[in-house]
Every structure is written in C-alpha cells, then in structure tokens.
Coordinates of C-alpha atoms (C1' of nucleotides) in Angstrom, one line a residue:
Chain C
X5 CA -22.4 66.6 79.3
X6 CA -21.8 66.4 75.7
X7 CA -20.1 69.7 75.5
X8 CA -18.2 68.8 78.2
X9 CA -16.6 65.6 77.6
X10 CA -17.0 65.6 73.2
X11 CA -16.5 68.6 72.4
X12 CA -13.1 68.0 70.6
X13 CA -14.5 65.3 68.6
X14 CA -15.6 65.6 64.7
X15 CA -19.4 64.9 64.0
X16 CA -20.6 62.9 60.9
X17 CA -24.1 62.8 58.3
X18 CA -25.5 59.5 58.5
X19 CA -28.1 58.0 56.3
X20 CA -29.5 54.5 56.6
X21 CA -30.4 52.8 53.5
X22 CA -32.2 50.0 52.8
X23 CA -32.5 46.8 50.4
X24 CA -36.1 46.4 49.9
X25 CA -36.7 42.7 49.1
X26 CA -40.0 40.6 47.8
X27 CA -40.8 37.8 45.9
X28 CA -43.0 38.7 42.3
X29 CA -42.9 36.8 39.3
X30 CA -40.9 33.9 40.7
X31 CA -38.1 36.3 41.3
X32 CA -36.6 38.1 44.4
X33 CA -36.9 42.2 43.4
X34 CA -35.8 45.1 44.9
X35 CA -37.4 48.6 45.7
X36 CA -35.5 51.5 44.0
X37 CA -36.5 54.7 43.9
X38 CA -35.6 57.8 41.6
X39 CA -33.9 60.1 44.1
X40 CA -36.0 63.6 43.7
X41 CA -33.5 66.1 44.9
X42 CA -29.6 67.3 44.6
X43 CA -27.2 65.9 44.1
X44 CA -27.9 62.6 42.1
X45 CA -31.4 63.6 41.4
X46 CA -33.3 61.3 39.0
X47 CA -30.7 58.5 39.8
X48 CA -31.8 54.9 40.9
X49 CA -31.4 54.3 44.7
X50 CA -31.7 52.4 47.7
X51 CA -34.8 53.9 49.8
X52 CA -32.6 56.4 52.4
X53 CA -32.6 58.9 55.1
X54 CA -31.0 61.0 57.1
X55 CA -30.6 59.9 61.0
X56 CA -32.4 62.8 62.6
X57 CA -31.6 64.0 66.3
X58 CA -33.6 62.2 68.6
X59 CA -34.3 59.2 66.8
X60 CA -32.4 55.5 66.8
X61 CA -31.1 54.2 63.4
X62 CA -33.9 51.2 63.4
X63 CA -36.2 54.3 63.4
X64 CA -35.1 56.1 60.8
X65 CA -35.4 52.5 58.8
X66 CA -38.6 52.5 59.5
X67 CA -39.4 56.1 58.5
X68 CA -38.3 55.5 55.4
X69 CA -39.7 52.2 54.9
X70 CA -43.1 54.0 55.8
X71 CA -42.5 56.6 53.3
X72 CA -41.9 54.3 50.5
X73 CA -44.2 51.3 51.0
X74 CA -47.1 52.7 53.0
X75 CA -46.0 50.0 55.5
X76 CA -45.3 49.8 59.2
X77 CA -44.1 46.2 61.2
X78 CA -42.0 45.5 58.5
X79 CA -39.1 42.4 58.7
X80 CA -35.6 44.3 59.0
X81 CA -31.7 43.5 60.0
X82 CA -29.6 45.7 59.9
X83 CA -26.6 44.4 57.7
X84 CA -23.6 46.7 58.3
X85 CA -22.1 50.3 58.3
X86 CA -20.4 51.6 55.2
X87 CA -18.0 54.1 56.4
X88 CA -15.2 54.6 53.8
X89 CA -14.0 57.7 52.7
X90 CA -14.8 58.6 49.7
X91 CA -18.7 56.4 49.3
X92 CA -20.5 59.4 48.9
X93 CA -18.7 61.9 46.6
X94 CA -20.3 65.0 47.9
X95 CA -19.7 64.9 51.4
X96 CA -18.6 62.6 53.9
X97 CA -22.1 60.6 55.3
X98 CA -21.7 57.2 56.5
X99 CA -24.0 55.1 55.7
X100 CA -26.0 51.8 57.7
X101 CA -27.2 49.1 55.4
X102 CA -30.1 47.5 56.6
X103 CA -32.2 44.7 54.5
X104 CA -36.1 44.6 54.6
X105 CA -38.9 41.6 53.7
X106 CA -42.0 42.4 52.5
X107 CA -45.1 40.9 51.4
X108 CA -45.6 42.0 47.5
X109 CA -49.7 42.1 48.3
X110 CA -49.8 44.1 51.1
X111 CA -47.6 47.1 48.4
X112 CA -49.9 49.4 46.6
X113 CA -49.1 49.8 43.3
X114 CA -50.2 53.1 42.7
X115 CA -47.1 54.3 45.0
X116 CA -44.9 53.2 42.2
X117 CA -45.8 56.3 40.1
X118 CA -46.5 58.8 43.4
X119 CA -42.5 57.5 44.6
X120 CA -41.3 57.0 41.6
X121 CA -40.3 54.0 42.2
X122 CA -39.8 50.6 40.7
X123 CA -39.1 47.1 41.3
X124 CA -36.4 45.5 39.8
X125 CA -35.8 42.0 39.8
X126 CA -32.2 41.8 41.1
X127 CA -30.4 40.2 38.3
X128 CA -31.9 43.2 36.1
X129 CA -30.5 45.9 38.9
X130 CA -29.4 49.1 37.0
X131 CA -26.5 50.8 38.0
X132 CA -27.6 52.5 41.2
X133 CA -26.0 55.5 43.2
X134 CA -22.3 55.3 44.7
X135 CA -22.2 52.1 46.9
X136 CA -25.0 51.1 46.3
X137 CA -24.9 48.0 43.6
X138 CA -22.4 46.4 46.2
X139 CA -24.5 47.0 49.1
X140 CA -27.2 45.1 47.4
X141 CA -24.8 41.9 46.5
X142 CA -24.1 42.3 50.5
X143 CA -27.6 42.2 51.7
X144 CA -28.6 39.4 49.2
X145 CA -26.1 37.0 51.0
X146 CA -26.6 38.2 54.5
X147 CA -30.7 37.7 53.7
X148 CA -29.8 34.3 52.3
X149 CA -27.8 33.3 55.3
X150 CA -30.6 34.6 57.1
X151 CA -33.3 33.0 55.4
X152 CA -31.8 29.7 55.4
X153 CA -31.0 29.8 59.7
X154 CA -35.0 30.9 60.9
X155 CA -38.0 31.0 58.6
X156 CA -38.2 34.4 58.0
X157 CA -38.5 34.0 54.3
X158 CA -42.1 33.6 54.6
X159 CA -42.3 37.1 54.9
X160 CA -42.2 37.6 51.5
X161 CA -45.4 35.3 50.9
X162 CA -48.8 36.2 52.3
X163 CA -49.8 34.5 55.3
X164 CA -51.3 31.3 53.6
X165 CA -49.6 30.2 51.0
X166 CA -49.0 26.9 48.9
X167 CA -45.9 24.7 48.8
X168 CA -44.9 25.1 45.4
X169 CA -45.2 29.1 46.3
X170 CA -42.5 28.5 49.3
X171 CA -40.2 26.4 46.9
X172 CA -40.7 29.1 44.2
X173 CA -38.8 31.4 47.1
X174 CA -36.6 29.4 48.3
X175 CA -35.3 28.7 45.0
X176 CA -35.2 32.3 43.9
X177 CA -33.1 33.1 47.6
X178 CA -31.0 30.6 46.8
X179 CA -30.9 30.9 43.5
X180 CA -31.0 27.5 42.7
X181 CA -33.0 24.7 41.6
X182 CA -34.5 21.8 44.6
X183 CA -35.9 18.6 44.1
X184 CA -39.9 19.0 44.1
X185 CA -40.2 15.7 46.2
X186 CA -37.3 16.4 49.1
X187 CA -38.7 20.2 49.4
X188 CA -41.8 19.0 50.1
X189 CA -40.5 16.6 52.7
X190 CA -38.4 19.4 54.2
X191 CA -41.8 21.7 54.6
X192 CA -43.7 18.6 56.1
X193 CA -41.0 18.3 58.6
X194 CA -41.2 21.7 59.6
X195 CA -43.5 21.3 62.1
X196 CA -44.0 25.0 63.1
X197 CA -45.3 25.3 59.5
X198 CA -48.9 23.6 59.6
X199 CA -51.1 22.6 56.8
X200 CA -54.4 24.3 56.8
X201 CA -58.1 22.6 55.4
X202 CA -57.9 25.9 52.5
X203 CA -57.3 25.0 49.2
X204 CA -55.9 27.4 46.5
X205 CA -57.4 27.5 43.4
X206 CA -55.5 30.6 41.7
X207 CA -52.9 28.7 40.7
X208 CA -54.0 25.0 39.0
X209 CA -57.2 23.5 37.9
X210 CA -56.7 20.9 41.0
X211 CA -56.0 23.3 43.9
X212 CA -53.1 23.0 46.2
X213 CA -53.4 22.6 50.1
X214 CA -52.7 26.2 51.7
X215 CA -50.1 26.1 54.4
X216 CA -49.4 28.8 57.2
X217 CA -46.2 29.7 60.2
X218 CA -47.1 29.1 63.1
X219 CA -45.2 31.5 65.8
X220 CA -46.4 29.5 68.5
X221 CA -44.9 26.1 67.4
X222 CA -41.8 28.0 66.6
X223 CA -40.3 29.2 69.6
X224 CA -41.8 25.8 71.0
X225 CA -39.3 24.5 68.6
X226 CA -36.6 26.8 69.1
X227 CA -36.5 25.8 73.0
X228 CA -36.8 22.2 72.6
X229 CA -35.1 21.9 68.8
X230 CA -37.4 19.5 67.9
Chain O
X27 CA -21.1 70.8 48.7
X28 CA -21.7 69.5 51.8
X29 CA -23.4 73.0 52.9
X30 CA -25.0 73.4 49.7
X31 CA -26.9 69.9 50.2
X32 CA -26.8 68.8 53.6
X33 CA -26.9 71.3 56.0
X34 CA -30.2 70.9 57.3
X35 CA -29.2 67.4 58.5
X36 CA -28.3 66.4 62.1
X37 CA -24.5 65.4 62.7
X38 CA -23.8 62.5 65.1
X39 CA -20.3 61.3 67.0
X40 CA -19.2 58.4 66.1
X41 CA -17.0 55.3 67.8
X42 CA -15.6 52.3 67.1
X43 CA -16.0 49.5 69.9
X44 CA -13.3 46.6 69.0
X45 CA -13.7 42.6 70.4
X46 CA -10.3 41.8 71.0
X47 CA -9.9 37.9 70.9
X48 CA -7.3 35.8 71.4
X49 CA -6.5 32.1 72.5
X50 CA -4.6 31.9 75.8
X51 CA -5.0 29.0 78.4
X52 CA -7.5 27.2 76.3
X53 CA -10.0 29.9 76.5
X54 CA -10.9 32.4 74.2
X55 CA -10.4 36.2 75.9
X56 CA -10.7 39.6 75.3
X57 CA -8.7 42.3 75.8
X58 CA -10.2 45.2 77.8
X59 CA -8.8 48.5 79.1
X60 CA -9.9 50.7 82.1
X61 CA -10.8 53.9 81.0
X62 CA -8.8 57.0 81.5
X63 CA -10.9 59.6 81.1
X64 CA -14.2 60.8 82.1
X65 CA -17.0 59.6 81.3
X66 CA -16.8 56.6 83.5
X67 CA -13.3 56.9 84.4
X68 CA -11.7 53.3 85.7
X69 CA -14.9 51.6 84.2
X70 CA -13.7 48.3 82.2
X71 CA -14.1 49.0 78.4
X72 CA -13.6 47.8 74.9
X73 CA -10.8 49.3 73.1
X74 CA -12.7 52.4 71.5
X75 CA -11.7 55.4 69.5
X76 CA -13.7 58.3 68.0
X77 CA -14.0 58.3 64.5
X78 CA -11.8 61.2 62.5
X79 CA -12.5 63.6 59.8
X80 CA -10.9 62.5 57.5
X81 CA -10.4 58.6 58.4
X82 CA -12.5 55.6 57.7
X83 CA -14.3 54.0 60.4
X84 CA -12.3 50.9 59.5
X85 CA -9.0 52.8 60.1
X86 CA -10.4 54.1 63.5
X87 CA -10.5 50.6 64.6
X88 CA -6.7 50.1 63.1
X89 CA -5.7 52.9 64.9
X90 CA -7.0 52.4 68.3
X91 CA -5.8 48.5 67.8
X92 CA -2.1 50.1 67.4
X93 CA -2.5 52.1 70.2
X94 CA -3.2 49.0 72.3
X95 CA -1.7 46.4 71.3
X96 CA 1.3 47.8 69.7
X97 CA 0.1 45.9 66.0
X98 CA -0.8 46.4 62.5
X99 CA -2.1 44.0 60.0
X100 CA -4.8 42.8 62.7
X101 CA -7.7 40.8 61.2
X102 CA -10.8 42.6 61.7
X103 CA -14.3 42.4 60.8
X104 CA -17.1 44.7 61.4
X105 CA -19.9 43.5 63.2
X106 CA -22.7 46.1 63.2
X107 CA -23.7 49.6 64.3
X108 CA -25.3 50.3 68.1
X109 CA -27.5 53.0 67.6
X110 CA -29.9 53.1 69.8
X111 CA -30.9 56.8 71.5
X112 CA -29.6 56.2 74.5
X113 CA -26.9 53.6 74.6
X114 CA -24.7 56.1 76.2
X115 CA -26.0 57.8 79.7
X116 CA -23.8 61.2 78.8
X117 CA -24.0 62.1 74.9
X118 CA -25.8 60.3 71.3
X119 CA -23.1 58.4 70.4
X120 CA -23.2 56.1 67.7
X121 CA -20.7 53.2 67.6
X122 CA -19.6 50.6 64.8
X123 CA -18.3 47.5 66.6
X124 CA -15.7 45.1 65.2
X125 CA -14.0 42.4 66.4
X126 CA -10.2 41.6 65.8
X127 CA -8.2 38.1 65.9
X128 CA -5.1 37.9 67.2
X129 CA -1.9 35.6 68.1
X130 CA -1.1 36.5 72.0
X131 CA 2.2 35.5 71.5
X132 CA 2.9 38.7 69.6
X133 CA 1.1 40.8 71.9
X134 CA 3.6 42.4 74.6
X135 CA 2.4 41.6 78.0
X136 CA 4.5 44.6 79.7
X137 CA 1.0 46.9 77.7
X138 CA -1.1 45.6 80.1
X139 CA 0.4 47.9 82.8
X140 CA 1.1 50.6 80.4
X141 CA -2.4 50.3 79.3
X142 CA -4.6 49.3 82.2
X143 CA -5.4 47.0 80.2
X144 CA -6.3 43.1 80.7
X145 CA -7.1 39.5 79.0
X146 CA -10.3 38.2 80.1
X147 CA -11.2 35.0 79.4
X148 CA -15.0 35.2 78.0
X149 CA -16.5 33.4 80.4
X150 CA -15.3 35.5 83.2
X151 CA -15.9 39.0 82.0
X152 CA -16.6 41.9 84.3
X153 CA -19.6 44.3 83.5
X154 CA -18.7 46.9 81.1
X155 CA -19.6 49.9 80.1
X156 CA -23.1 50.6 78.5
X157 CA -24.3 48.4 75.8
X158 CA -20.6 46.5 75.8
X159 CA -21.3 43.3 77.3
X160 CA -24.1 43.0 74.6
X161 CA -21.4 43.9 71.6
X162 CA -19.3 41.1 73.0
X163 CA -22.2 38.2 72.7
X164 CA -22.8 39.7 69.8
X165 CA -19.4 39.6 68.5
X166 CA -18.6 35.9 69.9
X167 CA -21.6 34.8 68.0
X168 CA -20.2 36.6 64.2
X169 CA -17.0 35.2 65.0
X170 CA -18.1 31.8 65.5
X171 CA -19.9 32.0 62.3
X172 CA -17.1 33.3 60.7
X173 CA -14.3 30.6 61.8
X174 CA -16.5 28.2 60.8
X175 CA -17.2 29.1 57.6
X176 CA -13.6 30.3 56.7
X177 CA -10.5 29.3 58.1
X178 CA -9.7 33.0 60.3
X179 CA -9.3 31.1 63.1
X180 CA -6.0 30.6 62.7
X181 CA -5.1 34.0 63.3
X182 CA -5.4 33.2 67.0
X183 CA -2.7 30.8 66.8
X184 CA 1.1 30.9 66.1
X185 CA 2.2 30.3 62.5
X186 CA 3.1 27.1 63.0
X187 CA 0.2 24.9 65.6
X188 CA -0.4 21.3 66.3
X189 CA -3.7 19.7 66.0
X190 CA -4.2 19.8 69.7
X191 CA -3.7 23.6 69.4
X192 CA -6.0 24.1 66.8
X193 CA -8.2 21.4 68.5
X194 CA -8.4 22.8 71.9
X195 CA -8.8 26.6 70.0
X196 CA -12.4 24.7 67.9
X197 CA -13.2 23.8 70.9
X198 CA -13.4 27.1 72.5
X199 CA -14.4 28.9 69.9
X200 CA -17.6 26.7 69.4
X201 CA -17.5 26.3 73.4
X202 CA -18.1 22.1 72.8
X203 CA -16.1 19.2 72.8
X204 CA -15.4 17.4 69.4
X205 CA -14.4 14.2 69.4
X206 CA -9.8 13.6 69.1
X207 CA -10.0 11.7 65.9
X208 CA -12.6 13.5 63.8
X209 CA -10.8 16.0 64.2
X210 CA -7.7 15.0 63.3
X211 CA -9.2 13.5 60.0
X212 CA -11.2 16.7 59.1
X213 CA -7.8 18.7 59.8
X214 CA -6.1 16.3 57.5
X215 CA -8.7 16.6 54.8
X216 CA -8.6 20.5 54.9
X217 CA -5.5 20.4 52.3
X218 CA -4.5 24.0 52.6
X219 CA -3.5 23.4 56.4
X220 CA 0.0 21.6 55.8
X221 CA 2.4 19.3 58.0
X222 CA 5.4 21.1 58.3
X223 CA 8.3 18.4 59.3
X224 CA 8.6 20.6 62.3
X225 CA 8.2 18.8 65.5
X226 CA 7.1 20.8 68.9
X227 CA 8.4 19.5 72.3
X228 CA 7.0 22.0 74.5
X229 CA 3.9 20.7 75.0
X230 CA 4.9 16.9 75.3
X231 CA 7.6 14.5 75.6
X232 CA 6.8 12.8 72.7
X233 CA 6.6 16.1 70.5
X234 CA 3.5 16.8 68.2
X235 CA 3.9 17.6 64.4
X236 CA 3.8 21.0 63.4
X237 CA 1.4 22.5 60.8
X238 CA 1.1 25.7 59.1
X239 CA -1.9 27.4 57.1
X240 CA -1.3 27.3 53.1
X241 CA -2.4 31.0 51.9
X242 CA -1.6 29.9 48.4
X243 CA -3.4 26.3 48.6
X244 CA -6.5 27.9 50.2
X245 CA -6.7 30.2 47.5
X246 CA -7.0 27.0 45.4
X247 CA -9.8 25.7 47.1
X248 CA -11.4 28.5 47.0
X249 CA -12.0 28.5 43.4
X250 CA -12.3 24.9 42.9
X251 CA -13.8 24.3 45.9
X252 CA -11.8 20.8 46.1
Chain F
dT20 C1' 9.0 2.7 84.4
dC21 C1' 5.4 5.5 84.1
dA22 C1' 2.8 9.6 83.3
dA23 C1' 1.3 12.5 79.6
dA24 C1' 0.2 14.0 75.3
dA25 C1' 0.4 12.2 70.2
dG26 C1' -1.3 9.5 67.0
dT27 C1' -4.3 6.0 64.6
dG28 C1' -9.5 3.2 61.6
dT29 C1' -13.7 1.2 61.5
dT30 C1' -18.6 1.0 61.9
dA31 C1' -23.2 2.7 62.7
dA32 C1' -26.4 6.5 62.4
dG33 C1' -28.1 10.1 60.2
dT34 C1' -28.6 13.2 56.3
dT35 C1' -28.9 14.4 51.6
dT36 C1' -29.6 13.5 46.9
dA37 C1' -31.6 11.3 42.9
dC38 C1' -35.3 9.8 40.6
dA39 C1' -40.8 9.0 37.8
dC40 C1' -45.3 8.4 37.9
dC41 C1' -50.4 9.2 39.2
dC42 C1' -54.1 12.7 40.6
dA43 C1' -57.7 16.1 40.2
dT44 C1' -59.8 19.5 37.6
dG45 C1' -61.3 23.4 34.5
dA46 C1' -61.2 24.6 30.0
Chain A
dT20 C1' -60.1 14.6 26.9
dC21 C1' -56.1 16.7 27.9
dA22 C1' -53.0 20.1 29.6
dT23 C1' -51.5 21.8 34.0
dG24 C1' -49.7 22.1 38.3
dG25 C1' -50.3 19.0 42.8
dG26 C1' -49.0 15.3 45.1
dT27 C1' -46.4 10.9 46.5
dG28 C1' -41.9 6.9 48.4
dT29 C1' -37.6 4.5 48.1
dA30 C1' -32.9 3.5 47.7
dA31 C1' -28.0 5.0 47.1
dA32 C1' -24.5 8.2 48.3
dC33 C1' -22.5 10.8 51.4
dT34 C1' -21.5 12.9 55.9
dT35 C1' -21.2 12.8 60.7
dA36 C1' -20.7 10.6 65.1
dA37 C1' -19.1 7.2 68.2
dC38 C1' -15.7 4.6 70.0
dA39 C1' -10.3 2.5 72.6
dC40 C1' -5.9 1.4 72.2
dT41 C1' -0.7 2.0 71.0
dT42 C1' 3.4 5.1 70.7
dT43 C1' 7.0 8.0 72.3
dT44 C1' 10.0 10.0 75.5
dG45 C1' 11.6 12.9 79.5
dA46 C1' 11.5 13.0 84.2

DNA sequence: TCAAAAGTGTTAAGTTTACACCCATGA
DNA sequence: TCATGGGTGTAAACTTAACACTTTTGA
C-alpha cells in the first residue's frame, strides 16, 4: 500500500529528544549526557534517539528515557516538532521535543559515570548541541504552564513529602519567590493533596507534617471542580 | 555525511495536517477539503501536504495553505506531532499538525468548488479521516489558550471590527457567553486595540465604532507590560 | 414610531497579596 | 538555651462578575 500510493514522496531521520527535568538542591536540573559517537561526540546533549520502524514516537521517548535513567512509567508531554532546515548540520533529521519529570531518589547515581551524564541545574546549562539550548528554554515554559494547570509537579518530589519541599518547587518552576503563609493556604485547599499522620525529621529539629497526592480525590475534583 | 552517520536509521514520511479557522456566522469553522486521491478518495480531510526535501515542515504547511486558500502571510502555529504506529490504515506516516487563523473575508469563496473544499462550523463537523477529528479538539483547545493569552485572535477578523465583532468572536472562541459591558471595559482597557473614528453601518442603523489592532502599541505593552 | 444593535457605571463577591510572630526540638 | 525550620490569621488591594436602561436611526 505504501509503495503504491507514497512512493513519490521524500522520507526523513527523526530523533526524539528529551528535557529531562528534577528538582535537587532547591533547583530545577536537567539530564545531559556526553554524546558517545560521530558526529558531535563528547558534546553535551539532550537524551535522543532515533524513531525506529515499528515503534510510535512516545516509545522511542521511553527507550531512551529507560536507557538513561534506569526508569520506566516516567511523566512525559510531548512539547513540539523541530523541523527546520538546517537544525542539525549533518543531515536533515527532524526532531520531536518531548519534556520528562522525574523523581531525583528513584535516579541512581552511579549511572552518571556509566552514561556519562550529568545534571545541570538549568541556569548553569552549557552550551549544548545544535537546537538544543532553545529547546530547553521551550520545554521550561511549556512544563511551567503545565505545572501550574494539573499537579503534575509532584512528580519531581517523592511520594510523601513536606510543604516547604512543594514550595521549594514551585518556586524553583516558577522561578520566583511565594509568600510562606498564602502557599501554605493554597496546599491546604488542595483537597486532592491530603495531610498524612508522618512526620519528617530530615529536614528540622521539629519535624514537618508529610503530605501526599491523592489520584483518587483528583479526578473527583476534576469532575466536580470542587 | 548523512550516509557516513546515519544510515542504519529508519526513514519515515512525513505530513503536515493544518486547522483552518476562521470566524463566519458567529461560529468558529474550519476549512476542510474532500480528498482527491487515493487513499480514501472523497473522504473529508484537513488541508495536508507531504513534507519536501529540501523544505521546512513549517513551509509545508505555507505551501499547502497557498494551495487552498490562495494566501500567504497566514498566522500559523504548530500544535504537535501524531505519531502513533498506526494512525494511518495504509502506510507509517507521521504528521505535524498546525493550525492557521484567518479573516474569511479575504478568502475567495469561488475555491470552495475549485477545491472541494468547505467551511464547517466546529460544532457541526463530519467524521474525518483517521486521527483528524482528534487533531481538531486538539487544536481548538491550543488555540483557545493562545487567543487568550495573546491577542491572535484578531486575525480572524477584518482590520477594522467593532466590539460586538470581537465580542461575538470571544465568545466562540471560548464557546461561553461574557457578559456586554465587561467586555466592553476590558476591550477599552486593552490600549493597543484603538477606536478608529470609523463608523460601521452594516450591521446596525445606528452604526458601531470601528477599532483596529495597534501592532506598534502592543509591542509597548509587551515590554512594559502596562 | 418602533425594532434592533450600540453604548454606558456601579456595587458586590471573590481572589490575591502583604505582613510578623510563636512553636518544637536536637545539638 | 538557642538556632533552625515549621506552623499560624487577618486585613487591604485588586480583580471579576452581576446587573438594566438609554441612544440612535433606517425602515
């Protein structure tokens, strides 16, 4: 069929990469990793691969993501396609930008030096690959957007996790400052985010009050909105 | 290069699928074409084109706007990429969807015939080919973001509107009623949309003033955000 | 003269922001 | 005992929403 009715029609590389975001140090950072083979070998880059055959371009996200972090059931959107002429300047692959959240904990460090890979923080991002330093600043704003319209920040902390470690985030997505008091009364009002009887002690001398998502309150709350 | 580097890497076709809105009859619709040519010859179908050698995917979607609606300089953003395995029945095609804003009045109705092409208003579209209907909820909901957030709307309207134009056009786009004299004040408040001392009489005896977008002023506000 | 769309302000409700002190605890 | 992060309430500013009548004019 394809030969048949396509035949005439030119056929293109295509790569996905990905903006690999978590929250360490207070800071949102960034996966890159130094790309082993020609061309551009030993540059910094966005985690990527090539679409293969039989495979849909989530897939080959995921592949990758696997490859890099050890990780399956990862948190990803795909942002948009960057399809201009001259991106790459090797050959003509189009690229789809896709953003990913991840838990820092659940990342073994030891595949930092297997990968060689790194996080950077992003206001420390070196100067990456072809398109790449824009399709970060791209991601950053669509995960922002994202972030603020459904909760799926909280995939950047563990599954329990304190107040002031949400508000760390939020200020770090947004990148900037929020009143201690309000944020707090934004969280309480969150009702799909419930307070749990844990108490963390890694963090103060006092112990804060561990909170959790709950999925089932939130799509109550997404019918009803309220 | 290309062979040096890439060659074990699979190729993929590669479309564009293009949301054509515009405001006509108080109702946002989109512009869809009966296809030509087999595959699914007569089906009702985005405006599409293949992607080219040697031509960006955003030029694709110029192109195959030209073809059907005789204009250049067409707002356009891109949505996403569809790339699912097996979005098309007949071949792996990949496609990038836009969607594109336009003023019907410059649009020549006599291409509907040469085109087989037709305005439908969105509530009132036939199924389409493959994953289309999808792109089109898809694309109603980026536009909607969009207009609200940036003034693109416009583009759907002649170069010189009254508030019930632009009214009636928020209206659709956000598919809800806002109230006559909000509006009015929020319109009024919006400095880079200006009252020309142009009056329109076509769409009431007692004429409505006529307004026109500010590309200069908005440029303004953009910076200083007041 | 009347139908039809244009135009016009005020008040209440709700949301967002600003702001400062006490608490509990381990070192 | 004190340094550190955790926890708490109120009032002002601002934004959004609700609401109804008068004006103009061509048919």
């Amino acid at each position: 069929m394809e030969q048949q009715y396509y035949k005439e029609y030119s056929k293109f590389l295509l790569v996905t990469d990905c903006v690999v975001f978590c929250f360490k140090d207070n800071q949102l950072n960034v996966l890159l990793v130094k790309k082993d083979s020609e061309p551009s070998k030993g540059e910094w880059s966005l985690p990527t691969a090539f679409v293969n055959e039989n495979e849909s371009v989530d897939n080959t996200v995921r592949r990758a993501l696997a490859a890099k972090t050890g990780l399956e059931d990862i948190f990803i959107e795909q942002v948009r396609c960057f399809g201009d002429l001259n991106r790459d300047p090797y050959a003509r692959i189009i690229s789809i930008m896709y953003y990913a959240l991840i838990n820092i904990q659940l990342y073994d460090e030891k595949l930092n030096k297997r990968n060689d890979a790194r996080w950077f923080p992003v206001k420390e991002l070196p100067v990456m690959m072809y398109d790449q330093n824009e399709m970060v600043e791209v991601a950053i704003k669509r995960m922002r957007y994202r972030t603020m319209e459904k909760p799926v920040g909280l995939r950047m902390l563990p599954p329990l996790f304190t107040i002031s470690q949400l508000h760390k985030l939020v200020e770090a997505i947004e990148d900037k400052l929020r009143d201690k008091r309000n944020f707090r009364k934004v969280v309480e009002e969150a009702y799909y985010i419930e307070k749990t009887d844990k108490i963390d002690k890694s963090s103060s001398k006092r112990g804060a009050a561990l909170y959790r998502f709950n999925q089932r309150l939130y799509q109550h709350y997404l019918k009803h909105k309220l």
